[in-house]
Coordinates of C-alpha atoms in Angstrom, one line a residue:
M5 CA 0.1 0.3 0.3
T6 CA 1.4 3.5 -0.9
V7 CA -0.4 6.9 0.9
G8 CA 0.4 10.0 -1.1
L9 CA 2.1 12.7 1.2
P10 CA 1.7 16.3 1.7
S11 CA 4.9 18.5 0.2
A12 CA 3.4 19.8 4.2
P13 CA 2.5 18.4 7.0
D14 CA -1.4 18.5 7.0
Y15 CA -2.8 15.9 9.9
A16 CA -6.3 15.7 7.6
T17 CA -4.4 14.7 5.0
V18 CA -2.4 12.3 6.3
R19 CA -5.5 11.1 7.7
R20 CA -7.4 11.3 4.6
G21 CA -4.6 8.9 2.8
Y22 CA -3.3 6.3 4.8
W23 CA -7.1 5.8 5.1
E24 CA -8.0 5.8 1.7
N25 CA -5.4 3.8 0.6
S26 CA -6.6 0.7 3.8
N27 CA -9.8 0.9 1.7
N28 CA -8.7 0.4 -1.7
A29 CA -6.5 -2.7 -0.2
Y30 CA -8.8 -4.5 2.0
R31 CA -11.4 -4.4 -0.9
D32 CA -8.3 -5.4 -2.8
I33 CA -7.9 -8.3 -0.9
L34 CA -11.5 -9.6 -0.6
R35 CA -11.0 -9.5 -4.5
I36 CA -8.4 -11.9 -3.5
Y37 CA -9.5 -13.5 -1.0
A38 CA -12.5 -14.8 -3.1
Q39 CA -10.7 -16.1 -6.5
K40 CA -8.6 -17.7 -4.3
M41 CA -10.9 -19.5 -2.4
N42 CA -13.5 -20.4 -5.8
F43 CA -9.7 -21.6 -7.7
L44 CA -9.3 -24.4 -4.0
K45 CA -13.3 -25.4 -4.4
Q46 CA -12.4 -26.4 -8.0
N47 CA -9.2 -27.3 -6.5
P48 CA -8.9 -29.2 -3.5
L49 CA -5.1 -29.2 -2.1
T50 CA -3.1 -32.5 -1.3
P51 CA -3.2 -33.8 2.5
E52 CA 1.1 -32.8 2.7
L53 CA -0.3 -29.1 1.2
E54 CA -3.3 -28.9 3.0
K55 CA -1.0 -28.8 6.8
L56 CA 0.6 -25.3 5.8
N57 CA -0.3 -22.8 7.6
D58 CA -0.9 -19.6 5.2
L59 CA 0.9 -17.3 6.9
N60 CA 3.4 -18.9 9.9
P61 CA 2.9 -17.1 13.1
V62 CA 5.7 -14.6 14.0
S63 CA 6.9 -13.4 18.5
P64 CA 6.5 -10.1 19.4
I65 CA 9.2 -8.3 18.9
R66 CA 10.2 -4.8 19.2
E67 CA 13.7 -3.6 17.0
I68 CA 13.5 0.2 15.8
E69 CA 16.9 0.8 14.4
P70 CA 19.0 3.9 13.7
S71 CA 16.4 6.4 10.9
A72 CA 18.2 6.0 7.7
T73 CA 16.7 9.7 7.0
S74 CA 19.7 10.8 9.4
I75 CA 22.3 10.4 6.7
Q76 CA 24.3 13.5 5.5
V77 CA 24.6 13.6 2.0
D78 CA 27.6 15.9 0.6
E79 CA 25.6 17.4 -2.5
T80 CA 27.8 19.5 -4.6
A81 CA 30.5 17.7 -3.6
M82 CA 29.0 14.3 -5.3
T83 CA 27.6 17.2 -7.8
Q84 CA 31.5 18.4 -8.8
L85 CA 32.7 14.2 -8.4
A86 CA 29.5 12.9 -11.0
R87 CA 31.4 16.4 -13.3
E88 CA 34.9 15.2 -12.9
L89 CA 34.2 11.1 -13.7
S90 CA 31.8 12.9 -17.0
A91 CA 36.0 15.1 -18.2
I92 CA 37.0 12.1 -18.3
F93 CA 35.3 10.7 -22.1
L94 CA 36.6 14.5 -23.2
G95 CA 39.6 12.0 -23.8
Y96 CA 37.8 9.9 -25.3
K97 CA 36.5 11.7 -28.8
D98 CA 35.0 8.1 -30.6
L99 CA 32.7 7.3 -27.3
Y100 CA 29.8 9.0 -27.4
N101 CA 26.2 8.9 -26.0
T102 CA 28.6 9.1 -22.1
G103 CA 26.9 9.5 -18.9
V104 CA 28.1 10.0 -15.4
E105 CA 24.5 9.7 -13.0
I106 CA 25.6 9.5 -8.8
S107 CA 22.1 8.1 -7.3
G108 CA 20.7 6.6 -3.8
M109 CA 17.9 6.2 -1.6
A110 CA 17.8 6.8 2.5
K111 CA 13.7 5.2 3.7
D112 CA 12.7 3.8 7.0
N113 CA 10.4 1.2 6.1
Y114 CA 8.0 0.8 9.3
Y115 CA 6.1 -2.7 9.2
T116 CA 3.7 -3.6 12.7
T117 CA 1.4 -6.2 13.0
T118 CA -1.5 -7.9 15.6
E119 CA 1.3 -10.5 16.9
G120 CA 3.1 -7.2 18.5
V121 CA 5.9 -7.7 15.4
T122 CA 7.0 -3.4 15.8
L123 CA 9.7 -2.6 13.2
R124 CA 11.6 -0.6 12.0
Q125 CA 14.5 -1.3 9.6
P126 CA 16.7 1.6 7.4
T127 CA 17.7 1.1 3.1
T128 CA 20.2 2.6 2.3
Y129 CA 22.4 1.9 -1.1
V130 CA 24.7 4.1 -3.8
R131 CA 24.8 4.1 -6.6
L132 CA 27.3 5.2 -9.8
S133 CA 26.3 4.3 -13.0
V134 CA 28.4 5.0 -16.5
S135 CA 27.5 4.6 -19.7
A136 CA 29.5 5.1 -22.8
R137 CA 28.3 3.7 -26.7
V138 CA 31.3 3.4 -29.8
D139 CA 31.1 2.7 -33.9
D140 CA 32.9 -0.2 -34.7
A141 CA 34.7 -0.2 -38.6
D142 CA 31.9 -1.4 -39.8
H143 CA 29.5 1.1 -37.9
V144 CA 27.8 -1.2 -35.2
T145 CA 26.9 0.0 -32.6
L146 CA 28.7 -1.4 -28.8
A147 CA 27.7 -0.5 -25.9
D148 CA 28.0 -0.5 -22.2
R149 CA 26.9 0.1 -18.5
L150 CA 29.1 0.6 -15.3
V151 CA 27.3 0.3 -12.0
L152 CA 29.3 0.4 -9.1
N153 CA 26.8 0.1 -5.6
Y154 CA 27.7 0.9 -1.8
P155 CA 25.6 0.0 0.9
T156 CA 26.8 4.3 2.2
V157 CA 28.8 7.5 1.0
A158 CA 30.7 6.7 4.2
D159 CA 32.1 3.3 1.9
M160 CA 32.7 4.2 -1.4
P161 CA 36.3 4.4 -2.3
S162 CA 38.2 8.3 -3.1
A163 CA 37.6 10.2 -6.0
D164 CA 40.5 8.8 -7.7
D165 CA 39.9 5.6 -7.5
L166 CA 36.9 6.2 -8.7
K167 CA 38.3 8.1 -11.5
A168 CA 40.9 4.6 -12.6
R169 CA 37.7 2.7 -12.3
V170 CA 36.1 5.1 -15.3
R171 CA 39.1 4.9 -17.8
R172 CA 39.5 1.4 -17.3
F173 CA 36.2 1.4 -18.2
A174 CA 36.5 3.2 -21.3
D175 CA 39.5 1.8 -22.2
D176 CA 37.7 -1.1 -21.9
L177 CA 35.3 0.0 -24.4
M178 CA 38.1 1.1 -26.3
L179 CA 39.0 -2.1 -27.0
L180 CA 36.3 -3.5 -28.1
K181 CA 35.9 -1.7 -31.0
D182 CA 38.7 -3.0 -33.0
A183 CA 38.3 -6.3 -32.0
P184 CA 37.6 -9.5 -34.0
Q185 CA 34.1 -11.1 -34.5
V186 CA 34.2 -14.6 -33.9
D187 CA 34.2 -16.5 -36.6
N188 CA 32.6 -20.3 -36.2
Y189 CA 30.4 -21.8 -34.1
Y190 CA 32.7 -24.0 -31.0
K191 CA 31.5 -25.7 -28.0
G192 CA 33.6 -27.0 -25.0
P193 CA 35.9 -25.4 -22.0
I194 CA 34.5 -21.8 -20.8
M195 CA 36.5 -20.1 -18.2
Y196 CA 34.0 -18.2 -17.2
S197 CA 35.7 -14.3 -14.0
G198 CA 34.8 -11.7 -13.3
E199 CA 31.2 -11.0 -12.6
A200 CA 30.4 -13.8 -14.9
A201 CA 32.0 -16.5 -12.8
S202 CA 28.9 -15.9 -10.2
S203 CA 26.1 -14.6 -12.6
I204 CA 26.9 -18.5 -13.8
F205 CA 25.1 -19.6 -10.7
T206 CA 22.8 -16.8 -9.2
S207 CA 21.1 -17.1 -13.5
N208 CA 20.6 -20.2 -12.3
L209 CA 19.7 -20.4 -8.0
L210 CA 17.5 -16.9 -7.0
G211 CA 14.1 -16.6 -8.1
S212 CA 11.6 -17.7 -7.1
D213 CA 10.5 -21.7 -7.0
K214 CA 14.6 -21.8 -6.8
L215 CA 16.2 -21.4 -4.0
Y216 CA 13.3 -19.6 -2.4
A217 CA 9.9 -21.0 -1.4
K218 CA 7.1 -20.2 -3.1
P219 CA 3.9 -20.2 -1.4
A220 CA 1.8 -22.9 -3.5
M221 CA -1.3 -24.1 -3.3
R222 CA -1.2 -27.1 -6.1
H223 CA 1.9 -29.4 -6.0
N224 CA 4.6 -28.6 -8.8
A225 CA 6.9 -31.0 -9.9
K226 CA 9.1 -29.0 -11.9
S227 CA 10.7 -26.5 -8.7
L228 CA 13.8 -26.2 -7.5
G229 CA 12.5 -28.0 -4.4
E230 CA 12.2 -31.0 -5.7
K231 CA 15.9 -31.8 -5.8
L232 CA 16.4 -31.9 -2.9
G233 CA 18.3 -33.5 -0.6
T234 CA 19.8 -34.2 -4.4
A235 CA 23.2 -33.2 -6.1
I236 CA 21.6 -29.7 -8.5
V237 CA 25.4 -29.1 -8.7
S238 CA 29.6 -30.4 -9.2
P239 CA 30.0 -32.0 -6.0
L240 CA 32.5 -28.5 -6.4
I241 CA 30.7 -26.4 -4.3
T242 CA 29.7 -25.0 -1.4
V243 CA 26.9 -22.5 -1.6
K244 CA 25.8 -20.1 2.2
N245 CA 23.8 -17.5 3.1
Y246 CA 24.8 -14.6 5.6
T247 CA 22.8 -12.8 7.6
A248 CA 25.6 -11.2 10.1
L249 CA 28.6 -11.0 7.9
K250 CA 29.6 -7.4 7.4
S251 CA 32.5 -6.9 5.4
Y252 CA 34.2 -10.0 3.6
Q253 CA 38.3 -9.5 3.0
G254 CA 38.3 -5.7 3.8
T255 CA 34.8 -5.2 1.7
A256 CA 31.5 -3.5 3.5
L257 CA 28.4 -6.3 2.4
A258 CA 25.4 -4.8 1.7
G259 CA 23.6 -8.0 2.4
H260 CA 23.9 -7.6 6.9
Y261 CA 21.1 -7.7 9.0
A262 CA 19.6 -8.6 12.3
V263 CA 16.2 -9.1 11.7
D264 CA 14.0 -9.9 8.6
A265 CA 11.4 -7.3 6.9
E266 CA 8.5 -9.6 8.9
G267 CA 10.1 -9.7 12.1
V268 CA 12.3 -13.3 12.1
R269 CA 15.5 -12.7 13.4
P270 CA 17.2 -15.3 10.7
A271 CA 20.2 -17.8 11.8
A272 CA 23.6 -15.9 10.8
E273 CA 24.7 -18.9 8.2
M274 CA 22.7 -20.8 6.6
T275 CA 24.6 -24.2 3.8
L276 CA 21.6 -24.1 1.1
I277 CA 23.4 -26.4 -1.0
D278 CA 26.4 -28.5 0.6
K279 CA 29.1 -29.9 -1.7
G280 CA 26.9 -30.1 -5.0
V281 CA 23.7 -31.3 -2.8
F282 CA 20.6 -29.2 -2.2
K283 CA 20.0 -28.3 1.1
M284 CA 17.0 -26.0 1.9
Q285 CA 14.9 -23.3 0.3
L286 CA 14.6 -19.9 1.9
N287 CA 11.7 -18.7 2.9
G288 CA 9.2 -15.8 4.4
S289 CA 6.4 -16.7 7.0
M290 CA 3.8 -18.0 4.4
G291 CA 3.7 -22.1 4.4
S292 CA 5.6 -23.5 1.0
E293 CA 5.6 -27.2 0.5
Y294 CA 9.3 -27.5 0.5
A295 CA 9.9 -24.9 3.5
P296 CA 6.8 -24.9 5.4
T297 CA 8.7 -22.4 7.7
S298 CA 11.0 -19.2 7.8
T299 CA 13.7 -18.5 7.3
G300 CA 13.7 -15.2 7.9
S301 CA 14.9 -14.7 4.3
S302 CA 12.2 -12.0 3.9
R303 CA 13.3 -8.5 2.6
F304 CA 11.8 -5.0 2.2
A305 CA 11.4 -4.1 -1.5
I306 CA 13.9 -1.1 -3.2
D307 CA 11.5 0.2 -4.7
P308 CA 10.7 3.5 -2.6
S309 CA 6.6 3.3 -3.7
N310 CA 6.6 -0.4 -2.8
N311 CA 7.4 -2.1 0.8
A312 CA 5.8 -5.3 0.6
P313 CA 8.6 -7.5 1.6
T314 CA 10.4 -10.9 -0.9
T315 CA 12.3 -13.1 -0.1
A316 CA 15.7 -12.4 -0.6
V317 CA 19.9 -13.4 0.3
G318 CA 22.1 -11.8 3.1
T319 CA 25.0 -12.7 1.1
L320 CA 26.0 -15.0 -1.1
H321 CA 29.1 -17.2 -0.5
I322 CA 29.8 -20.2 -3.6
Q323 CA 33.3 -21.3 -2.5
S324 CA 35.0 -24.6 -3.7
A325 CA 36.5 -27.2 -1.3
K326 CA 39.2 -27.5 -4.4
T327 CA 40.6 -24.1 -6.0
L328 CA 43.5 -23.1 -8.2
P329 CA 45.6 -19.3 -8.1
A330 CA 45.1 -18.3 -11.6
N331 CA 47.9 -19.2 -13.4
K332 CA 47.5 -22.6 -12.6
L333 CA 43.7 -22.4 -14.0
M334 CA 44.6 -20.6 -16.7
Q335 CA 46.6 -23.7 -17.5
A336 CA 43.5 -26.0 -16.8
L337 CA 41.6 -24.5 -18.9
I338 CA 44.4 -24.9 -21.9
K339 CA 44.9 -28.9 -21.1
E340 CA 41.5 -29.3 -20.8
G341 CA 40.8 -27.7 -24.7
K342 CA 44.5 -29.8 -26.1
K343 CA 43.0 -33.1 -24.0
R344 CA 39.9 -32.3 -26.6
K345 CA 42.1 -31.1 -29.7
L346 CA 40.6 -28.3 -30.1
D347 CA 42.9 -25.0 -31.6
Y348 CA 41.2 -22.6 -28.6
V349 CA 39.2 -22.1 -25.6
Y350 CA 37.0 -19.4 -24.9
E351 CA 37.2 -16.8 -21.0
I352 CA 34.2 -14.7 -20.8
A353 CA 34.3 -12.0 -18.7
I354 CA 32.6 -9.7 -17.4
P355 CA 34.2 -7.4 -15.4
E356 CA 33.6 -5.3 -11.8
G357 CA 29.9 -3.1 -12.4
C358 CA 29.8 -3.8 -15.5
Q359 CA 26.3 -4.7 -17.8
F360 CA 27.5 -6.5 -20.9
S361 CA 30.4 -9.6 -21.3
R362 CA 33.5 -9.6 -22.4
L363 CA 34.7 -12.7 -25.0
Y364 CA 38.5 -14.1 -25.4
R365 CA 39.5 -16.5 -27.6
I366 CA 42.7 -18.2 -26.0
E367 CA 45.1 -19.9 -28.8
V368 CA 45.5 -23.9 -27.4
K369 CA 49.2 -24.3 -28.4
T370 CA 51.0 -20.2 -27.9
G371 CA 48.4 -19.3 -24.5
A372 CA 48.3 -16.3 -26.7
R373 CA 44.3 -14.1 -25.8
T374 CA 42.0 -12.2 -27.9
L375 CA 40.1 -10.2 -27.4
M376 CA 37.2 -10.8 -29.4
K377 CA 33.8 -9.1 -30.1
S378 CA 31.1 -11.2 -28.2
G379 CA 29.3 -13.9 -30.2
A380 CA 26.2 -15.6 -30.3
V381 CA 27.2 -16.9 -25.6
G382 CA 24.9 -17.3 -22.5
L383 CA 25.5 -18.4 -19.7
P384 CA 24.9 -22.8 -18.7
S385 CA 22.0 -24.3 -17.6
L386 CA 21.6 -25.8 -13.6
S387 CA 22.6 -29.6 -15.1
A388 CA 25.5 -27.5 -16.9
L389 CA 27.0 -26.7 -13.6
E390 CA 27.4 -30.0 -12.7
H391 CA 30.1 -30.2 -14.7
I392 CA 32.7 -27.9 -13.5
S393 CA 36.6 -28.9 -13.9
G394 CA 37.7 -25.9 -12.4
V395 CA 37.3 -22.8 -9.6
S396 CA 40.0 -20.1 -8.5
A397 CA 41.8 -19.8 -5.4
E398 CA 40.7 -15.4 -5.6
E399 CA 37.4 -14.2 -4.8
F400 CA 34.9 -11.4 -6.0
V401 CA 33.3 -9.3 -3.7
S402 CA 30.1 -6.9 -5.5
N403 CA 26.9 -5.6 -3.4
D404 CA 23.8 -4.9 -5.1
R405 CA 21.8 -2.9 -3.0
Q406 CA 20.6 -4.7 -0.3
Q407 CA 22.3 -8.4 -1.2
S408 CA 25.8 -9.5 -2.0
I409 CA 27.6 -12.1 -3.4
I410 CA 30.5 -13.8 -3.1
A411 CA 32.3 -15.5 -5.0
P412 CA 34.9 -16.8 -7.1
R413 CA 37.2 -14.8 -9.4
A414 CA 37.3 -17.4 -12.8
V415 CA 35.2 -21.1 -13.0
I416 CA 35.7 -23.0 -15.6
V417 CA 32.7 -24.9 -17.2
A418 CA 33.7 -28.0 -18.7
D419 CA 30.9 -27.5 -22.4
G420 CA 29.8 -24.1 -22.8
E421 CA 28.7 -22.7 -26.5
V422 CA 29.6 -19.8 -28.8
G423 CA 27.5 -19.2 -31.5
K424 CA 29.3 -17.4 -35.2
S425 CA 28.9 -13.6 -34.9
D426 CA 26.2 -11.9 -37.4
V427 CA 26.5 -8.6 -37.0
G428 CA 26.5 -7.4 -40.1
S429 CA 27.7 -3.7 -40.9
R430 CA 25.7 -1.5 -41.3
K431 CA 25.3 3.0 -42.6
P432 CA 27.2 5.5 -41.0
K433 CA 25.1 7.8 -38.8
A434 CA 24.1 11.3 -40.8
L435 CA 25.5 13.3 -37.8
V436 CA 28.7 13.1 -36.4
Y437 CA 29.5 13.7 -32.3
P438 CA 30.5 17.3 -32.1
L439 CA 34.2 15.6 -29.9
Q440 CA 34.3 13.9 -33.5
R441 CA 34.2 16.9 -35.4
Q442 CA 37.4 18.4 -34.4

């Protein structure tokens, strides 16, 4: 429920806003409840589902955390920082539609129930977003976006560090401009590095009916919960969820919390996958077929206009029982290519904060590494993660507003695919970017 508030405090207006929205929400719930009961009448629950609580009871708790509105931000300094970062692109005349944006949010989430739960939880984050485009020799537009999230302004690195990061982003895009295209189909071992290494897991595991339980009104044979107690990824891999960890290897983590959005205290550490075997799903207070009780994993939504709790991790830690240093891992990739009598193998990398992947062709005979224009590349399926042949010892930490990911910096999947580039050529643009006229 969203209540619009007046720009100036006015009791009568605030009261009417709460009444009007509460009334609308109540009418909507009556309609939804009638639809649910009609569905259940036509589709009776199984005895197992009948035993589940629609909403599990929560013990009374009062948890009032410091207000997010007390955070002070030097708007003048942030504006100056954005200008200095944007000015870096003056040295890259081939890049256009460049932009730098610093945004953030500080909001207080209030939650109270008739069970005696009273909460105030702040949500804060700062986001730096940098974007740019470049055209290659065939006039094909290549674009990327750099997004860096920090729990608070105090957690941001220095201006010099951010400038260096933006320059690397610009340099990477310029290198991609002159990269050759993928000329044929490939199937074989692929190393996923940077944020691509965490993405191969999060894309397959995070979501409703995956690691997040879904309230069910009928048995769902396609739910990942059906595989509880069985191996779903390589036995090298263990996945844990932390809720109390505030930093890791010097990096502040956004995923820590003491009480979830429904007043449940979560365990500080939960093992979701143990040596490849699926152990548990995360859930809020609504009973689910594969997670009948709450794990304290209900989190307030980031959207300022929507406080509805959703199931989410705190800090997801993807780790391996057996690892290799970076140079040994690359050797293992090349060795696998030789074993299969391949001329080359591939590495798919996503630099920190970038939205699009980089594709590298690695010659098996010489080890030479060449940046390619990405062909038809995608992330491996969950079943492909059963065949992981190498994991790096180095780890990578990333924050996405209210959750954090700790993952290996690189992972080798035994079988991946890269399709041929089929972008062709384009007509040159009619208008020339101002810096390119000089």
